[in-house]
């Protein structure tokens, strides 16, 4: 791009702009969801503001932090249970109790012997089952008291106690939430189909791992295996079929989860790309491969290799549907660009000598990867080619 007309030359004419004037206003009004934007006076917060909420003392304020998350139920949404008891031994916070008859279990959050004297009660979290109205309660198989009534959920006698008990039960559940296993900070992430995915270096800092949120916490996603091929055709090899090697004493065999066509076509017998699968038996050796004993359908140069990600990248991800559902397309500045649909991870080859893109964008059905001063893009609707 020629920029001399903008920044060079000796033109002394200068654009005269008015002196900037500053003004200020206090962010103290509150939330206004009714007044049209052009009529809203300074200081009001509009709908859609992020990380802000109306303050109980007037005006609005920033959030105090974020709830811990790993896919399990939110700690702040959990509830406590009140259980009236007669104490014959001793109960303490964090004790695990069991009903002698019902086999119901719970964790003690607090023991209260003063609020409703002479009636004592336990504040419980993580209750499983239903305690009987009259049964012994055991701690480590030793009876420490008995129930005097059926349990009652979320029934603190005052607003203050209710808030305190909600905080106690949230802390109990929050202790179960952990970060993805590994080292260092999270390298990036994205949400796809209501599931959160994040990247983090492994414990040895030798590679990056992919994790997904589940109802039981973070679960590592296997990246799978790749096998390059050339001379594919004229019978197209498709996902879900079993690929068999034609060479060797124990030829490789694998069920294909993705077939990535990078150039050529199956019809012309010039298809080139890679097969992706989760596991294999045997060893793929240089030569032909087939599906359902249909003959030599493509050529491979050797055995497959595990898909890996270089440690220490910073992930940039775009979501897009090229026709087979919404998928993630990303780069990390350390490894090849990739596609991921929540199950299958596929590295994308661009043909660059150093195939390590630093930015990604999708425009007009083209997938763009940038490499310093170079941009590479796919064909229309074909992110692999």
C-alpha positions as MATLAB code, in Angstrom:
seq = 'XXXXXXXXXXXXXXXXXXXXXXXXXXXXXXXXXXXXXXXXXXXXXXXXXXXXXXXXXXXXXXXXXXXXXXXXXXXXXXXXXXXXXXXXXXXXXXXXXXXXXXXXXXXXXXXXXXXXXXXXXXXXXXXXXXXXXXXXXXXXXXXXXXXXXXXXXXXXXXXXXXXXXXXXXXXXXXXXXXXXXXXXXXXXXXXXXXXXXXXXXXXXXXXXXXXXXXXXXXXXXXXXXXXXXXXXXXXXXXXXXXXXXXXXXXXXXXXXXXXXXXXXXXXXXXXXXXXXXXXXXXXXXXXXXXXXXXXXXXXXXXXXXXXXXXXXXXXXXXXXXXXXXXXXXXXXXXXXXXXXXXXXXXXXXXXXXXXXXXXXXXXXXXXXXXXXXXXXXXXXXXXXX';
ca = [
       0.000    0.000    0.000;
       1.340    3.414   -0.968;
       1.106    5.739    2.037;
       3.066    8.754    0.806;
      -0.112   10.726    0.161;
      -1.052   10.268    3.789;
       2.196   10.625    5.662;
       4.904   11.819    3.263;
       5.625   14.823    1.062;
       5.882   18.496    1.947;
       2.244   19.577    1.943;
       1.991   22.239    4.645;
      -1.800   22.477    4.646;
      -3.089   21.188    7.945;
      -6.579   20.147    8.831;
      -7.812   22.536   11.485;
      -9.777   20.822   14.194;
     -11.509   22.440   17.147;
      -9.836   22.175   20.511;
     -11.165   19.132   22.370;
     -13.368   19.867   25.348;
     -13.731   17.452   28.203;
     -16.609   16.982   30.584;
     -17.326   14.512   33.328;
     -20.278   12.992   35.109;
     -20.737   10.679   38.063;
     -21.705    7.052   37.511;
     -24.209    7.123   40.331;
     -27.747    6.884   38.963;
     -28.677    3.221   38.557;
     -30.195    0.983   35.864;
     -32.525    2.442   33.208;
     -34.229   -0.070   30.898;
     -37.065    2.215   29.776;
     -35.805    5.583   28.555;
     -34.734    5.712   24.870;
     -30.933    5.894   24.581;
     -30.888    9.405   23.094;
     -32.964   10.682   26.031;
     -31.022    8.920   28.769;
     -29.144   11.353   30.963;
     -25.459   10.801   31.823;
     -24.763    8.513   34.744;
     -27.369    5.824   34.052;
     -26.453    2.239   33.167;
     -28.128    0.743   30.123;
     -29.317   -2.836   29.595;
     -26.575   -5.121   28.321;
     -23.788   -3.733   30.485;
     -21.360   -6.478   31.445;
     -19.610   -7.008   34.781;
     -21.741   -4.299   36.441;
     -24.790   -4.499   38.677;
     -27.029   -2.151   40.659;
     -25.552   -1.396   44.088;
     -27.780   -1.769   47.165;
     -26.539    1.667   48.267;
     -27.544    3.317   44.994;
     -25.818    3.661   41.656;
     -23.982    0.618   40.367;
     -20.716   -1.162   40.915;
     -18.426   -3.744   39.377;
     -18.645   -7.429   40.163;
     -16.597   -8.637   43.099;
     -15.346  -11.680   41.240;
     -16.410  -14.757   39.319;
     -17.848  -18.039   40.512;
     -15.491  -20.993   40.288;
     -16.402  -23.269   37.381;
     -15.534  -26.701   36.052;
     -18.900  -27.889   34.749;
     -20.327  -28.992   38.082;
     -23.398  -27.261   39.498;
     -22.727  -23.701   40.610;
     -21.814  -23.533   44.334;
     -23.911  -20.400   44.833;
     -27.014  -22.243   43.587;
     -26.801  -25.013   46.197;
     -29.126  -25.148   49.202;
     -28.730  -26.173   52.822;
     -30.930  -28.361   55.028;
     -32.006  -27.868   58.651;
     -32.318  -30.994   60.822;
     -33.639  -30.754   64.404;
     -31.635  -33.018   66.717;
     -31.020  -34.052   70.282;
     -27.289  -34.156   70.946;
     -26.100  -36.976   73.205;
     -22.458  -36.919   72.149;
     -20.906  -34.233   69.973;
     -21.280  -32.899   66.462;
     -18.874  -30.513   64.715;
     -18.673  -28.668   61.428;
     -17.346  -30.849   58.568;
     -18.462  -34.077   60.268;
     -20.067  -36.613   57.921;
     -23.271  -37.958   59.475;
     -25.328  -41.032   58.609;
     -28.882  -41.926   59.603;
     -28.843  -45.270   61.412;
     -32.151  -46.388   59.864;
     -32.502  -44.339   56.670;
     -28.802  -44.519   55.654;
     -29.168  -40.890   54.554;
     -25.889  -38.953   54.643;
     -24.813  -35.319   54.871;
     -21.973  -32.991   55.831;
     -22.440  -30.721   58.843;
     -22.029  -27.024   58.063;
     -22.896  -25.691   61.503;
     -24.193  -26.893   64.883;
     -26.712  -24.489   66.445;
     -27.685  -24.932   70.098;
     -28.717  -21.350   70.855;
     -31.023  -19.881   68.197;
     -34.076  -22.010   69.062;
     -33.291  -23.045   72.636;
     -33.913  -25.682   73.865;
     -34.132  -27.190   70.359;
     -30.743  -27.829   68.753;
     -30.365  -28.263   65.028;
     -27.755  -29.092   62.418;
     -27.203  -27.110   59.249;
     -26.364  -29.650   56.551;
     -24.987  -29.705   53.032;
     -24.590  -32.449   50.430;
     -27.596  -34.344   51.748;
     -28.301  -37.677   50.078;
     -31.483  -39.501   50.959;
     -34.056  -38.457   53.583;
     -33.452  -38.666   57.317;
     -36.238  -40.212   59.377;
     -38.069  -38.007   61.883;
     -36.721  -40.141   64.717;
     -33.507  -42.066   64.220;
     -29.979  -42.182   65.577;
     -27.290  -40.139   63.866;
     -23.803  -41.562   63.570;
     -20.401  -39.980   63.005;
     -17.726  -42.530   62.048;
     -20.180  -45.322   63.040;
     -20.646  -43.884   66.567;
     -24.050  -42.535   67.660;
     -23.796  -38.850   68.599;
     -27.479  -37.930   68.738;
     -30.862  -38.447   67.144;
     -33.290  -36.612   64.891;
     -36.360  -34.883   66.329;
     -38.182  -33.996   63.086;
     -38.040  -34.366   59.339;
     -35.396  -32.338   57.535;
     -36.341  -28.940   56.078;
     -34.527  -27.429   53.107;
     -33.487  -23.769   53.063;
     -35.407  -22.883   56.223;
     -33.173  -20.487   58.149;
     -35.297  -18.663   60.747;
     -34.097  -15.175   59.729;
     -32.897  -13.563   56.533;
     -29.445  -13.137   58.026;
     -29.161  -16.805   59.008;
     -30.435  -17.868   55.591;
     -27.692  -15.814   53.905;
     -25.037  -17.191   56.259;
     -26.112  -20.781   55.661;
     -26.209  -20.235   51.889;
     -22.644  -18.975   52.096;
     -21.554  -22.022   54.118;
     -23.053  -24.500   51.671;
     -21.571  -22.608   48.709;
     -18.122  -22.839   50.302;
     -18.623  -26.583   50.799;
     -19.385  -27.176   47.122;
     -16.817  -24.655   45.928;
     -14.052  -26.733   47.495;
     -14.896  -29.524   45.007;
     -14.180  -27.353   41.975;
     -10.679  -27.654   40.563;
      -8.702  -26.290   37.645;
      -7.817  -28.553   34.707;
      -4.783  -30.663   35.549;
      -1.534  -29.141   34.323;
       0.790  -26.214   34.879;
       0.612  -22.464   34.398;
      -2.360  -20.341   33.429;
      -5.114  -21.316   31.029;
      -4.038  -20.602   27.450;
      -7.478  -19.821   26.070;
     -10.846  -21.398   25.516;
     -14.286  -21.239   23.934;
     -17.832  -22.458   24.467;
     -19.416  -24.778   21.902;
     -22.927  -26.210   22.279;
     -23.071  -25.070   25.932;
     -19.847  -26.903   26.799;
     -16.741  -24.957   27.823;
     -13.388  -25.997   26.365;
     -10.017  -24.745   27.616;
      -6.354  -25.327   26.839;
      -3.605  -25.682   29.448;
      -0.009  -26.911   29.443;
       0.461  -30.399   30.857;
       2.181  -30.916   34.205;
       5.597  -31.200   32.573;
       5.166  -28.161   30.291;
       5.942  -30.401   27.310;
       2.645  -29.981   25.432;
      -0.767  -28.346   25.708;
      -3.883  -30.351   26.549;
      -7.541  -29.743   25.699;
     -10.173  -30.003   28.450;
     -13.972  -29.916   28.482;
     -16.409  -29.071   31.265;
     -18.624  -31.922   32.480;
     -21.072  -32.462   35.339;
     -18.230  -34.093   37.285;
     -15.545  -31.500   36.492;
     -12.918  -30.989   33.794;
     -12.312  -33.962   31.509;
      -9.360  -34.204   29.134;
     -10.177  -34.487   25.437;
      -8.014  -36.892   23.457;
      -6.699  -35.150   20.340;
      -6.550  -38.358   18.335;
      -4.290  -39.653   15.572;
      -3.611  -38.429   12.024;
      -2.496  -40.229    8.876;
      -1.706  -38.365    5.658;
      -2.715  -39.771    2.260;
      -2.275  -39.016   -1.451;
      -3.676  -40.385   -4.718;
      -7.136  -40.906   -3.281;
      -9.831  -42.048   -5.706;
     -11.992  -42.805   -7.429;
     -13.958  -44.386   -4.564;
     -14.346  -41.775   -1.824;
     -13.299  -42.773    1.686;
     -15.733  -41.320    4.224;
     -16.035  -40.845    7.962;
     -17.313  -43.762   10.010;
     -15.763  -46.435    7.804;
     -12.961  -48.791    8.836;
      -9.638  -48.067    7.143;
      -7.350  -51.050    6.509;
      -3.702  -50.994    5.544;
      -2.686  -53.251    2.652;
       0.981  -53.648    3.581;
       2.757  -55.432    6.437;
       2.434  -58.489    8.618;
      -0.025  -56.768   10.970;
      -1.530  -53.980    8.837;
      -3.048  -50.996   10.587;
      -6.779  -50.715   11.071;
      -8.800  -47.750   12.373;
     -12.328  -46.340   12.333;
     -12.259  -42.921   10.686;
     -13.684  -39.972   12.610;
     -12.735  -37.340   10.034;
     -11.505  -37.292    6.420;
      -9.870  -33.931    5.632;
      -9.602  -33.331    1.880;
      -6.831  -30.752    1.383;
      -6.462  -30.749   -2.408;
      -7.513  -32.616   -5.543;
     -10.684  -34.665   -5.814;
     -11.793  -38.244   -5.302;
     -13.482  -38.345   -8.695;
     -10.225  -37.506  -10.468;
      -8.154  -39.851   -8.332;
      -6.065  -36.924   -7.031;
      -7.445  -36.553   -3.510;
      -4.823  -35.552   -0.934;
      -5.349  -34.935    2.763;
      -5.395  -36.702    6.090;
      -7.400  -39.288    7.983;
      -8.251  -38.670   11.644;
      -9.126  -41.449   14.086;
      -9.197  -42.047   17.837;
      -7.214  -45.296   17.980;
      -5.775  -48.036   15.805;
      -4.596  -51.604   15.840;
      -1.562  -52.865   13.968;
       0.825  -50.626   12.037;
       0.152  -48.655    8.876;
       3.064  -49.084    6.466;
       3.899  -47.227    3.264;
       1.613  -48.333    0.452;
      -2.097  -48.623   -0.145;
      -5.112  -48.470    2.145;
      -8.637  -49.699    1.583;
     -12.153  -49.728    2.997;
     -14.323  -52.861    2.992;
     -11.796  -54.713    0.804;
     -12.569  -52.364   -2.099;
      -9.010  -52.398   -3.423;
      -6.238  -49.806   -3.232;
      -8.139  -46.548   -2.585;
      -5.328  -44.208   -1.460;
      -1.607  -44.179   -0.740;
       0.115  -43.485    2.584;
       3.793  -42.826    3.289;
       4.013  -44.654    6.603;
       2.435  -45.049   10.011;
       0.161  -42.563   11.715;
       1.223  -40.062   14.387;
      -0.428  -38.711   17.516;
      -1.842  -35.197   17.241;
      -0.110  -32.869   19.703;
      -0.124  -29.182   20.590;
       3.031  -27.242   21.419;
       3.122  -25.856   24.966;
       2.771  -22.169   25.699;
       0.481  -21.005   22.898;
      -2.188  -18.313   23.196;
      -5.423  -19.503   21.651;
      -7.616  -17.435   19.350;
     -10.803  -19.167   18.264;
     -13.712  -18.460   15.913;
     -16.988  -20.389   15.735;
     -18.480  -21.102   12.327;
     -20.700  -23.547   10.465;
     -19.290  -24.498    7.061;
     -22.201  -26.877    6.524;
     -21.658  -29.719    8.978;
     -22.620  -27.927   12.191;
     -20.961  -25.323   14.369;
     -17.257  -25.948   14.924;
     -14.278  -24.209   16.461;
     -11.473  -22.901   14.237;
      -8.390  -21.754   16.077;
      -4.712  -20.896   16.226;
      -2.215  -20.663   19.073;
       0.918  -19.140   17.507;
       2.862  -22.330   18.278;
       1.158  -25.159   16.367;
      -0.877  -25.693   13.212;
      -4.324  -24.164   12.990;
      -7.154  -26.528   13.847;
     -10.812  -27.452   13.641;
     -12.716  -28.991   16.557;
     -16.373  -30.006   16.729;
     -16.500  -31.060   20.379;
     -15.305  -34.589   19.613;
     -12.884  -34.662   16.686;
      -9.770  -32.469   16.616;
      -8.270  -31.901   13.164;
      -5.054  -29.960   12.399;
      -5.397  -27.835    9.261;
      -2.559  -27.721    6.727;
      -2.031  -24.499    4.763;
       1.090  -25.304    2.759;
       3.216  -22.643    4.449;
       6.811  -23.713    5.118;
       6.361  -22.750    8.757;
       2.743  -23.725    9.235;
       2.161  -21.824   12.491;
      -0.593  -19.214   12.114;
      -1.005  -16.431   14.647;
      -4.506  -15.151   13.864;
      -7.761  -16.561   12.545;
     -10.854  -14.999   11.009;
     -13.738  -16.310    8.923;
     -15.171  -14.097    6.192;
     -17.585  -14.851    3.355;
     -17.267  -18.633    3.959;
     -13.454  -18.462    3.730;
     -11.228  -19.541    6.621;
      -8.306  -17.113    6.972;
      -5.053  -17.813    8.841;
      -2.387  -15.125    9.159;
       1.373  -15.678    9.220;
       3.162  -12.408   10.073;
       2.831  -10.454    6.778;
       1.061  -13.281    4.916;
      -2.602  -14.282    4.920;
      -3.750  -17.697    3.698;
      -7.387  -18.532    3.069;
      -9.402  -21.604    2.188;
     -11.790  -22.064   -0.687;
     -15.429  -21.092   -0.287;
     -17.007  -23.438    2.245;
     -13.967  -25.751    2.277;
     -11.918  -24.963    5.406;
      -9.306  -27.684    4.721;
      -8.433  -26.702    1.154;
];
